[in-house]
GROMACS .gro file of C-alpha atoms in nm:
model
  440
    1MET     CA    1  -3.882  -8.311 -15.456
    2LEU     CA    2  -3.950  -8.166 -15.110
    3ASP     CA    3  -3.758  -7.852 -15.197
    4LYS     CA    4  -3.967  -7.798 -15.510
    5PHE     CA    5  -4.306  -7.883 -15.355
    6PHE     CA    6  -4.267  -7.677 -15.037
    7LYS     CA    7  -4.042  -7.409 -15.195
    8LEU     CA    8  -3.780  -7.458 -14.924
    9SER     CA    9  -3.500  -7.272 -15.102
   10GLU     CA   10  -3.730  -6.986 -15.190
   11LYS     CA   11  -3.831  -6.950 -14.826
   12GLY     CA   12  -3.469  -6.978 -14.705
   13THR     CA   13  -3.505  -7.301 -14.511
   14THR     CA   14  -3.400  -7.668 -14.524
   15VAL     CA   15  -3.555  -8.009 -14.466
   16LYS     CA   16  -3.366  -8.047 -14.137
   17THR     CA   17  -3.483  -7.709 -14.010
   18GLU     CA   18  -3.843  -7.777 -14.109
   19ILE     CA   19  -3.850  -8.116 -13.935
   20LEU     CA   20  -3.700  -7.970 -13.618
   21ALA     CA   21  -3.953  -7.687 -13.630
   22GLY     CA   22  -4.237  -7.936 -13.675
   23VAL     CA   23  -4.131  -8.141 -13.373
   24THR     CA   24  -4.097  -7.823 -13.168
   25THR     CA   25  -4.448  -7.714 -13.261
   26PHE     CA   26  -4.582  -8.055 -13.161
   27LEU     CA   27  -4.413  -8.038 -12.821
   28ALA     CA   28  -4.548  -7.687 -12.770
   29MET     CA   29  -4.909  -7.793 -12.828
   30ALA     CA   30  -4.909  -8.160 -12.727
   31TYR     CA   31  -5.074  -8.063 -12.398
   32ILE     CA   32  -5.402  -8.056 -12.592
   33LEU     CA   33  -5.392  -8.438 -12.603
   34ALA     CA   34  -5.435  -8.437 -12.226
   35VAL     CA   35  -5.638  -8.121 -12.169
   36ASN     CA   36  -5.901  -8.177 -12.439
   37PRO     CA   37  -6.003  -8.530 -12.328
   38ALA     CA   38  -6.020  -8.410 -11.968
   39MET     CA   39  -6.243  -8.114 -12.058
   40LEU     CA   40  -6.472  -8.288 -12.308
   41GLY     CA   41  -6.485  -8.592 -12.082
   42GLU     CA   42  -6.695  -8.386 -11.840
   43THR     CA   43  -6.982  -8.406 -12.089
   44GLY     CA   44  -6.991  -8.786 -12.067
   45MET     CA   45  -6.773  -8.849 -12.370
   46SER     CA   46  -6.522  -9.132 -12.352
   47VAL     CA   47  -6.188  -8.986 -12.250
   48GLN     CA   48  -6.001  -9.243 -12.457
   49GLY     CA   49  -6.233  -9.173 -12.748
   50VAL     CA   50  -6.168  -8.798 -12.728
   51PHE     CA   51  -5.794  -8.863 -12.711
   52LEU     CA   52  -5.806  -9.068 -13.031
   53ALA     CA   53  -6.033  -8.817 -13.204
   54THR     CA   54  -5.811  -8.525 -13.103
   55ALA     CA   55  -5.494  -8.696 -13.222
   56ILE     CA   56  -5.637  -8.810 -13.556
   57ALA     CA   57  -5.817  -8.483 -13.632
   58SER     CA   58  -5.506  -8.284 -13.542
   59ALA     CA   59  -5.287  -8.502 -13.760
   60VAL     CA   60  -5.512  -8.493 -14.068
   61ALA     CA   61  -5.599  -8.123 -14.043
   62THR     CA   62  -5.236  -8.018 -13.987
   63ILE     CA   63  -5.110  -8.225 -14.279
   64ILE     CA   64  -5.379  -8.074 -14.502
   65MET     CA   65  -5.272  -7.725 -14.393
   66GLY     CA   66  -4.913  -7.805 -14.487
   67LEU     CA   67  -4.997  -7.958 -14.824
   68VAL     CA   68  -5.272  -7.719 -14.935
   69ALA     CA   69  -5.160  -7.381 -14.796
   70ASN     CA   70  -4.787  -7.450 -14.744
   71TYR     CA   71  -4.816  -7.283 -14.403
   72PRO     CA   72  -4.607  -7.381 -14.095
   73VAL     CA   73  -4.932  -7.382 -13.899
   74ALA     CA   74  -5.058  -7.675 -13.691
   75LEU     CA   75  -5.420  -7.736 -13.596
   76SER     CA   76  -5.598  -7.914 -13.314
   77ALA     CA   77  -5.908  -7.890 -13.097
   78GLY     CA   78  -5.901  -7.523 -13.000
   79MET     CA   79  -5.863  -7.408 -12.645
   80GLY     CA   80  -6.155  -7.181 -12.574
   81VAL     CA   81  -6.373  -7.351 -12.832
   82ASN     CA   82  -6.361  -7.674 -12.632
   83ALA     CA   83  -6.464  -7.473 -12.327
   84LEU     CA   84  -6.753  -7.331 -12.531
   85PHE     CA   85  -6.843  -7.688 -12.634
   86THR     CA   86  -6.842  -7.821 -12.277
   87TYR     CA   87  -6.951  -7.541 -12.048
   88THR     CA   88  -7.180  -7.333 -12.270
   89ILE     CA   89  -7.329  -7.567 -12.531
   90CYS     CA   90  -7.356  -7.887 -12.324
   91PHE     CA   91  -7.389  -7.757 -11.967
   92GLY     CA   92  -7.544  -7.417 -12.035
   93MET     CA   93  -7.771  -7.484 -12.332
   94GLY     CA   94  -7.844  -7.845 -12.242
   95LEU     CA   95  -7.741  -8.021 -12.562
   96SER     CA   96  -7.598  -8.371 -12.541
   97TYR     CA   97  -7.240  -8.416 -12.653
   98LYS     CA   98  -7.370  -8.584 -12.968
   99GLY     CA   99  -7.586  -8.282 -13.037
  100ALA     CA  100  -7.288  -8.055 -12.975
  101LEU     CA  101  -7.080  -8.259 -13.220
  102ALA     CA  102  -7.359  -8.220 -13.474
  103CYS     CA  103  -7.339  -7.842 -13.424
  104VAL     CA  104  -6.963  -7.857 -13.482
  105PHE     CA  105  -7.022  -8.057 -13.801
  106VAL     CA  106  -7.275  -7.807 -13.937
  107SER     CA  107  -7.052  -7.513 -13.845
  108GLY     CA  108  -6.770  -7.687 -14.031
  109ILE     CA  109  -6.984  -7.725 -14.344
  110ILE     CA  110  -7.077  -7.357 -14.323
  111PHE     CA  111  -6.707  -7.276 -14.280
  112LEU     CA  112  -6.632  -7.466 -14.598
  113VAL     CA  113  -6.896  -7.282 -14.795
  114ILE     CA  114  -6.804  -6.933 -14.679
  115SER     CA  115  -6.431  -7.009 -14.713
  116ILE     CA  116  -6.470  -7.123 -15.073
  117THR     CA  117  -6.681  -6.819 -15.161
  118GLY     CA  118  -6.448  -6.575 -14.983
  119ILE     CA  119  -6.722  -6.459 -14.746
  120ARG     CA  120  -6.522  -6.573 -14.444
  121THR     CA  121  -6.227  -6.356 -14.540
  122MET     CA  122  -6.458  -6.058 -14.599
  123ILE     CA  123  -6.626  -6.095 -14.258
  124ILE     CA  124  -6.294  -6.133 -14.075
  125ASN     CA  125  -6.160  -5.818 -14.239
  126ALA     CA  126  -6.475  -5.626 -14.141
  127ILE     CA  127  -6.438  -5.686 -13.766
  128PRO     CA  128  -6.247  -5.414 -13.576
  129ALA     CA  129  -5.896  -5.533 -13.495
  130GLN     CA  130  -5.927  -5.410 -13.137
  131LEU     CA  131  -6.222  -5.641 -13.074
  132LYS     CA  132  -6.031  -5.937 -13.215
  133LEU     CA  133  -5.760  -5.874 -12.957
  134ALA     CA  134  -6.011  -5.842 -12.674
  135ILE     CA  135  -6.187  -6.165 -12.771
  136GLY     CA  136  -5.859  -6.358 -12.780
  137ALA     CA  137  -5.750  -6.217 -12.445
  138GLY     CA  138  -6.093  -6.277 -12.291
  139ILE     CA  139  -6.084  -6.642 -12.391
  140GLY     CA  140  -5.744  -6.661 -12.223
  141PHE     CA  141  -5.887  -6.534 -11.895
  142PHE     CA  142  -6.182  -6.773 -11.926
  143ILE     CA  143  -5.954  -7.072 -11.980
  144ALA     CA  144  -5.736  -6.973 -11.685
  145PHE     CA  145  -6.044  -6.939 -11.465
  146ILE     CA  146  -6.154  -7.290 -11.560
  147GLY     CA  147  -5.807  -7.421 -11.473
  148LEU     CA  148  -5.809  -7.246 -11.135
  149LYS     CA  149  -6.157  -7.384 -11.060
  150ASN     CA  150  -6.078  -7.740 -11.167
  151ALA     CA  151  -5.764  -7.742 -10.953
  152GLY     CA  152  -5.950  -7.618 -10.645
  153ILE     CA  153  -5.740  -7.303 -10.626
  154ILE     CA  154  -6.056  -7.097 -10.674
  155VAL     CA  155  -6.376  -7.228 -10.514
  156ALA     CA  156  -6.735  -7.120 -10.457
  157ASN     CA  157  -6.795  -6.886 -10.165
  158GLU     CA  158  -7.138  -6.799 -10.022
  159SER     CA  159  -7.031  -6.449  -9.921
  160THR     CA  160  -6.822  -6.342 -10.218
  161PHE     CA  161  -6.939  -6.590 -10.487
  162VAL     CA  162  -6.579  -6.708 -10.540
  163GLY     CA  163  -6.280  -6.730 -10.308
  164LEU     CA  164  -5.939  -6.886 -10.257
  165GLY     CA  165  -5.938  -7.263 -10.205
  166ASN     CA  166  -5.765  -7.464  -9.934
  167LEU     CA  167  -5.394  -7.436 -10.010
  168GLN     CA  168  -5.325  -7.727  -9.776
  169GLU     CA  169  -5.504  -7.975 -10.003
  170PRO     CA  170  -5.253  -8.207 -10.176
  171THR     CA  171  -5.417  -8.166 -10.519
  172VAL     CA  172  -5.415  -7.788 -10.486
  173ILE     CA  173  -5.049  -7.793 -10.385
  174LEU     CA  174  -4.967  -8.011 -10.687
  175ALA     CA  175  -5.144  -7.765 -10.919
  176VAL     CA  176  -4.957  -7.469 -10.769
  177VAL     CA  177  -4.626  -7.653 -10.805
  178GLY     CA  178  -4.715  -7.727 -11.168
  179ILE     CA  179  -4.791  -7.362 -11.236
  180LEU     CA  180  -4.458  -7.253 -11.089
  181ILE     CA  181  -4.264  -7.519 -11.283
  182THR     CA  182  -4.436  -7.434 -11.613
  183LEU     CA  183  -4.389  -7.062 -11.557
  184LEU     CA  184  -4.020  -7.114 -11.485
  185LEU     CA  185  -3.976  -7.315 -11.806
  186LEU     CA  186  -4.165  -7.048 -11.997
  187THR     CA  187  -3.946  -6.766 -11.866
  188LYS     CA  188  -3.639  -6.965 -11.969
  189ASN     CA  189  -3.780  -6.987 -12.324
  190VAL     CA  190  -3.782  -7.367 -12.319
  191PRO     CA  191  -3.952  -7.496 -12.638
  192GLY     CA  192  -4.267  -7.684 -12.540
  193ALA     CA  193  -4.266  -7.531 -12.190
  194VAL     CA  194  -4.639  -7.597 -12.140
  195PHE     CA  195  -4.603  -7.961 -12.245
  196TYR     CA  196  -4.293  -8.024 -12.033
  197GLY     CA  197  -4.455  -7.849 -11.738
  198LEU     CA  198  -4.750  -8.086 -11.766
  199VAL     CA  199  -4.520  -8.389 -11.779
  200VAL     CA  200  -4.312  -8.275 -11.481
  201THR     CA  201  -4.627  -8.201 -11.280
  202ALA     CA  202  -4.758  -8.550 -11.354
  203VAL     CA  203  -4.428  -8.709 -11.250
  204VAL     CA  204  -4.422  -8.511 -10.924
  205GLY     CA  205  -4.781  -8.620 -10.857
  206ILE     CA  206  -4.705  -8.985 -10.927
  207ILE     CA  207  -4.408  -8.978 -10.691
  208ALA     CA  208  -4.624  -8.814 -10.422
  209GLY     CA  209  -4.889  -9.082 -10.478
  210VAL     CA  210  -4.634  -9.361 -10.437
  211CYS     CA  211  -4.533  -9.196 -10.108
  212GLY     CA  212  -4.891  -9.223  -9.985
  213VAL     CA  213  -5.036  -8.882 -10.068
  214LYS     CA  214  -5.405  -8.913 -10.158
  215GLY     CA  215  -5.566  -8.779 -10.474
  216MET     CA  216  -5.249  -8.794 -10.681
  217PRO     CA  217  -5.214  -8.917 -11.043
  218GLU     CA  218  -5.187  -9.292 -11.090
  219ILE     CA  219  -4.893  -9.475 -11.241
  220PRO     CA  220  -4.972  -9.560 -11.605
  221THR     CA  221  -5.038  -9.929 -11.666
  222GLY     CA  222  -4.835  -9.907 -11.985
  223VAL     CA  223  -4.686  -9.674 -12.243
  224ILE     CA  224  -4.786  -9.810 -12.583
  225SER     CA  225  -5.134  -9.937 -12.663
  226PHE     CA  226  -5.309 -10.068 -12.972
  227ASP     CA  227  -5.648 -10.070 -12.798
  228PHE     CA  228  -5.817  -9.779 -12.975
  229ASP     CA  229  -6.156  -9.637 -12.878
  230PHE     CA  230  -6.349  -9.549 -13.195
  231SER     CA  231  -6.680  -9.501 -13.011
  232LEU     CA  232  -6.697  -9.129 -13.095
  233VAL     CA  233  -6.625  -9.164 -13.466
  234GLY     CA  234  -6.946  -9.070 -13.646
  235ALA     CA  235  -7.125  -8.998 -13.315
  236PHE     CA  236  -7.229  -8.658 -13.450
  237ALA     CA  237  -7.481  -8.832 -13.679
  238SER     CA  238  -7.685  -8.943 -13.376
  239GLY     CA  239  -7.706  -8.582 -13.262
  240LEU     CA  240  -7.835  -8.436 -13.587
  241GLY     CA  241  -8.191  -8.481 -13.462
  242GLU     CA  242  -8.126  -8.226 -13.187
  243LEU     CA  243  -8.069  -7.958 -13.451
  244THR     CA  244  -8.443  -7.946 -13.514
  245SER     CA  245  -8.568  -8.037 -13.167
  246HIS     CA  246  -8.347  -7.825 -12.942
  247PRO     CA  247  -8.423  -7.450 -12.928
  248GLN     CA  248  -8.060  -7.354 -12.862
  249CYS     CA  249  -7.886  -7.546 -13.141
  250TYR     CA  250  -7.878  -7.253 -13.384
  251VAL     CA  251  -7.731  -7.030 -13.116
  252ALA     CA  252  -7.469  -7.298 -13.053
  253ILE     CA  253  -7.378  -7.319 -13.422
  254PHE     CA  254  -7.352  -6.941 -13.444
  255SER     CA  255  -7.132  -6.934 -13.134
  256LEU     CA  256  -6.897  -7.197 -13.276
  257LEU     CA  257  -6.878  -7.010 -13.606
  258PHE     CA  258  -6.811  -6.678 -13.440
  259VAL     CA  259  -6.550  -6.789 -13.188
  260ASP     CA  260  -6.353  -6.983 -13.448
  261PHE     CA  261  -6.357  -6.682 -13.680
  262PHE     CA  262  -6.135  -6.480 -13.452
  263ASP     CA  263  -5.927  -6.768 -13.320
  264THR     CA  264  -5.822  -6.860 -13.674
  265ALA     CA  265  -5.781  -6.504 -13.798
  266GLY     CA  266  -5.563  -6.402 -13.505
  267THR     CA  267  -5.347  -6.711 -13.529
  268LEU     CA  268  -5.286  -6.685 -13.901
  269VAL     CA  269  -5.196  -6.317 -13.877
  270ALA     CA  270  -4.961  -6.381 -13.584
  271VAL     CA  271  -4.782  -6.678 -13.739
  272CYS     CA  272  -4.755  -6.526 -14.086
  273ASN     CA  273  -4.611  -6.202 -13.952
  274ARG     CA  274  -4.349  -6.395 -13.754
  275ALA     CA  275  -4.264  -6.613 -14.054
  276ASN     CA  276  -4.270  -6.321 -14.300
  277LEU     CA  277  -4.544  -6.486 -14.501
  278VAL     CA  278  -4.734  -6.168 -14.578
  279ASP     CA  279  -4.786  -5.972 -14.899
  280GLU     CA  280  -4.708  -5.607 -14.966
  281THR     CA  281  -5.032  -5.498 -14.797
  282GLY     CA  282  -4.953  -5.691 -14.479
  283ASN     CA  283  -5.215  -5.961 -14.535
  284PRO     CA  284  -5.118  -6.331 -14.507
  285GLU     CA  285  -5.029  -6.500 -14.836
  286ASN     CA  286  -5.263  -6.774 -14.961
  287VAL     CA  287  -5.498  -6.697 -14.672
  288ASP     CA  288  -5.795  -6.842 -14.862
  289ARG     CA  289  -5.620  -7.180 -14.880
  290ALA     CA  290  -5.536  -7.162 -14.511
  291LEU     CA  291  -5.897  -7.085 -14.422
  292LEU     CA  292  -6.010  -7.374 -14.643
  293ALA     CA  293  -5.772  -7.612 -14.463
  294ASP     CA  294  -5.896  -7.484 -14.128
  295SER     CA  295  -6.258  -7.543 -14.234
  296ILE     CA  296  -6.183  -7.897 -14.348
  297GLY     CA  297  -6.019  -7.956 -14.010
  298THR     CA  298  -6.341  -7.861 -13.830
  299VAL     CA  299  -6.546  -8.109 -14.036
  300ILE     CA  300  -6.289  -8.385 -13.981
  301GLY     CA  301  -6.281  -8.313 -13.608
  302SER     CA  302  -6.659  -8.337 -13.571
  303ILE     CA  303  -6.667  -8.667 -13.760
  304ALA     CA  304  -6.380  -8.806 -13.551
  305GLY     CA  305  -6.554  -8.697 -13.230
  306THR     CA  306  -6.398  -8.378 -13.097
  307SER     CA  307  -6.476  -8.008 -13.068
  308THR     CA  308  -6.385  -7.748 -13.330
  309VAL     CA  309  -6.039  -7.795 -13.481
  310THR     CA  310  -5.861  -7.465 -13.537
  311SER     CA  311  -5.518  -7.317 -13.605
  312PHE     CA  312  -5.291  -7.302 -13.299
  313VAL     CA  313  -5.092  -6.995 -13.205
  314GLU     CA  314  -4.832  -7.232 -13.056
  315SER     CA  315  -4.723  -7.275 -13.417
  316THR     CA  316  -4.511  -6.965 -13.357
  317SER     CA  317  -4.276  -7.184 -13.150
  318GLY     CA  318  -4.187  -7.379 -13.466
  319VAL     CA  319  -4.152  -7.056 -13.662
  320GLU     CA  320  -3.901  -6.933 -13.403
  321VAL     CA  321  -3.692  -7.245 -13.473
  322GLY     CA  322  -3.694  -7.160 -13.843
  323GLY     CA  323  -4.007  -7.324 -13.983
  324ARG     CA  324  -4.128  -7.139 -14.291
  325THR     CA  325  -4.322  -7.389 -14.502
  326GLY     CA  326  -4.585  -7.660 -14.496
  327LEU     CA  327  -4.319  -7.923 -14.428
  328THR     CA  328  -4.316  -7.799 -14.070
  329ALA     CA  329  -4.691  -7.862 -14.048
  330VAL     CA  330  -4.665  -8.205 -14.211
  331THR     CA  331  -4.399  -8.303 -13.956
  332THR     CA  332  -4.622  -8.190 -13.670
  333GLY     CA  333  -4.911  -8.385 -13.819
  334VAL     CA  334  -4.704  -8.703 -13.832
  335CYS     CA  335  -4.614  -8.653 -13.465
  336PHE     CA  336  -4.983  -8.630 -13.377
  337LEU     CA  337  -5.049  -8.946 -13.576
  338LEU     CA  338  -4.782  -9.135 -13.381
  339SER     CA  339  -4.925  -9.010 -13.052
  340VAL     CA  340  -5.235  -9.234 -13.083
  341PHE     CA  341  -5.023  -9.525 -12.959
  342PHE     CA  342  -4.948  -9.356 -12.624
  343SER     CA  343  -5.298  -9.327 -12.475
  344PRO     CA  344  -5.211  -9.522 -12.153
  345LEU     CA  345  -5.018  -9.218 -12.035
  346LEU     CA  346  -5.351  -9.037 -11.988
  347SER     CA  347  -5.415  -9.226 -11.664
  348CYS     CA  348  -5.168  -8.998 -11.489
  349VAL     CA  349  -5.339  -8.682 -11.615
  350THR     CA  350  -5.575  -8.531 -11.358
  351SER     CA  351  -5.731  -8.185 -11.316
  352ALA     CA  352  -5.438  -8.083 -11.098
  353VAL     CA  353  -5.199  -8.182 -11.376
  354THR     CA  354  -5.384  -8.008 -11.658
  355ALA     CA  355  -5.468  -7.692 -11.462
  356PRO     CA  356  -5.119  -7.541 -11.499
  357ALA     CA  357  -5.142  -7.581 -11.879
  358LEU     CA  358  -5.479  -7.405 -11.886
  359ILE     CA  359  -5.357  -7.121 -11.669
  360ILE     CA  360  -5.030  -7.067 -11.858
  361VAL     CA  361  -5.208  -7.076 -12.195
  362GLY     CA  362  -5.444  -6.817 -12.049
  363ILE     CA  363  -5.146  -6.596 -11.965
  364LEU     CA  364  -5.012  -6.627 -12.320
  365MET     CA  365  -5.350  -6.542 -12.473
  366ALA     CA  366  -5.400  -6.248 -12.237
  367GLN     CA  367  -5.088  -6.084 -12.380
  368GLN     CA  368  -5.309  -5.965 -12.664
  369LEU     CA  369  -5.438  -5.696 -12.429
  370LYS     CA  370  -5.124  -5.493 -12.495
  371GLY     CA  371  -5.247  -5.424 -12.849
  372ILE     CA  372  -5.567  -5.253 -12.731
  373GLU     CA  373  -5.573  -4.873 -12.736
  374TRP     CA  374  -5.677  -4.823 -12.374
  375ASP     CA  375  -5.672  -4.443 -12.406
  376ASN     CA  376  -5.956  -4.473 -12.661
  377ILE     CA  377  -6.284  -4.508 -12.469
  378VAL     CA  378  -6.449  -4.702 -12.753
  379TYR     CA  379  -6.187  -4.977 -12.749
  380ALA     CA  380  -6.134  -4.964 -12.373
  381ALA     CA  381  -6.506  -5.005 -12.300
  382SER     CA  382  -6.576  -5.276 -12.557
  383GLY     CA  383  -6.255  -5.463 -12.473
  384PHE     CA  384  -6.317  -5.450 -12.099
  385MET     CA  385  -6.678  -5.562 -12.130
  386THR     CA  386  -6.577  -5.851 -12.355
  387VAL     CA  387  -6.322  -5.981 -12.107
  388ILE     CA  388  -6.514  -5.923 -11.783
  389PHE     CA  389  -6.837  -6.083 -11.904
  390MET     CA  390  -6.659  -6.389 -12.037
  391ILE     CA  391  -6.530  -6.449 -11.685
  392LEU     CA  392  -6.818  -6.337 -11.462
  393ALA     CA  393  -7.096  -6.473 -11.685
  394TYR     CA  394  -6.888  -6.788 -11.735
  395SER     CA  395  -6.964  -6.773 -12.105
  396ILE     CA  396  -6.745  -6.695 -12.402
  397SER     CA  397  -7.049  -6.623 -12.617
  398ASN     CA  398  -7.196  -6.373 -12.371
  399GLY     CA  399  -6.867  -6.188 -12.353
  400ILE     CA  400  -6.840  -6.160 -12.731
  401ALA     CA  401  -7.200  -6.045 -12.769
  402ILE     CA  402  -7.183  -5.779 -12.498
  403GLY     CA  403  -6.845  -5.660 -12.625
  404PHE     CA  404  -6.981  -5.601 -12.974
  405ILE     CA  405  -7.290  -5.421 -12.851
  406THR     CA  406  -7.074  -5.201 -12.628
  407TYR     CA  407  -6.854  -5.118 -12.926
  408THR     CA  408  -7.151  -5.004 -13.134
  409VAL     CA  409  -7.303  -4.796 -12.853
  410SER     CA  410  -6.964  -4.634 -12.781
  411MET     CA  411  -6.909  -4.551 -13.148
  412ILE     CA  412  -7.251  -4.384 -13.157
  413GLY     CA  413  -7.163  -4.194 -12.839
  414VAL     CA  414  -6.844  -4.045 -12.985
  415GLY     CA  415  -7.020  -3.949 -13.305
  416LYS     CA  416  -6.866  -4.211 -13.532
  417ILE     CA  417  -7.183  -4.391 -13.633
  418LYS     CA  418  -7.089  -4.364 -14.001
  419GLU     CA  419  -6.770  -4.562 -13.934
  420ILE     CA  420  -6.962  -4.866 -13.811
  421LYS     CA  421  -6.955  -5.123 -14.090
  422PRO     CA  422  -7.287  -5.272 -14.207
  423ILE     CA  423  -7.181  -5.621 -14.112
  424VAL     CA  424  -7.126  -5.506 -13.752
  425TRP     CA  425  -7.487  -5.384 -13.739
  426ILE     CA  426  -7.601  -5.724 -13.864
  427LEU     CA  427  -7.391  -5.898 -13.600
  428ASP     CA  428  -7.534  -5.669 -13.330
  429ILE     CA  429  -7.886  -5.772 -13.423
  430CYS     CA  430  -7.780  -6.136 -13.406
  431PHE     CA  431  -7.622  -6.075 -13.065
  432VAL     CA  432  -7.935  -5.916 -12.920
  433ILE     CA  433  -8.134  -6.219 -13.032
  434PHE     CA  434  -7.850  -6.440 -12.906
  435LEU     CA  435  -7.864  -6.291 -12.554
  436VAL     CA  436  -8.243  -6.305 -12.533
  437PHE     CA  437  -8.257  -6.675 -12.617
  438LEU     CA  438  -7.962  -6.785 -12.404
  439PRO     CA  439  -8.066  -7.018 -12.118
  440LYS     CA  440  -8.062  -6.837 -11.787
   0.00000   0.00000   0.00000
């Protein structure tokens, strides 16, 4: 039955291989269960509630992806989008977390509509590939910067705006040790290196805490818990009123839509190419179904109480093990479902523990820079401006907007105005409005 439903024989794989691939993918991206609650928790959301929402949304969305699209792609609360949720929409624009969840819900509904009609696919195909790479890499740098800041490795400096933190601080030392451990595991091609690096860092911190070092992670009070926090389920409904009362809500919705566009597109292309799930033209097979599953995941995530759910590039780790079908995704989804019983382990997860994961993920995302044609001034200028403004303006949305405008101006400068697609002009107009109305 499994062979027929998932077309295992046709794809040259087996049930055993698919299950192993699914577990590998889970281990590679399980860090999100610690990082996402820590990041969204800064907005005032219940950390335990975010953990439950992340686990459930990841499980349901990933299983849907496996059953509907038959892709070995797992989904969870996206890195980069959760930073947009916390630092730009809540802290920058001033929306409450309930209002931000309402924005995620609306963006998910819009995703559903444009995915069903095929508009989403059309828009994704219209965006220059070079800008997609720059956006992905820029988000990587932004995430790494957040990790460095949260760990105290990079701090505010009156003279130079930012500077190196106190490397004698125990928490900073723990973060540095975690980075080195995770990097070592990554260079040794250990499946789930980011996850295992996080676990080892937590263990080292706990041991240091037992030895009397201050500021270290605490020993978990248990391992398994049936005390679930459902306080965030349906919380988006209380924030719907902000959509009409807050001047920045439409900008927030547009930002969520835009960022997830490229996150999903890049991931699907990367995973499908690695798994040989592309057609004769090089486009992913059944991409409409995959986009539909991704859109449903966003709606489910907002209802459960977490930021935008999107396809994870860590799915390539399962593909490397041999995953080729949706059974890999279903397996990963089941793993996420089981993880809801292990929430007590979060007590040992601090900023110093999660920082290495953020920084290493940033490194992996920054590898997309190699695909940019740096000898072409159009792509070099737009790519550079995208990345640098994401970091210095501390805003993913600002980086994307300025990158697109730079692209258009550069294309005009080199005499290629006719090659600029109409939809890019429309986006440029939106970006100008977007930048004018952003809170200063």
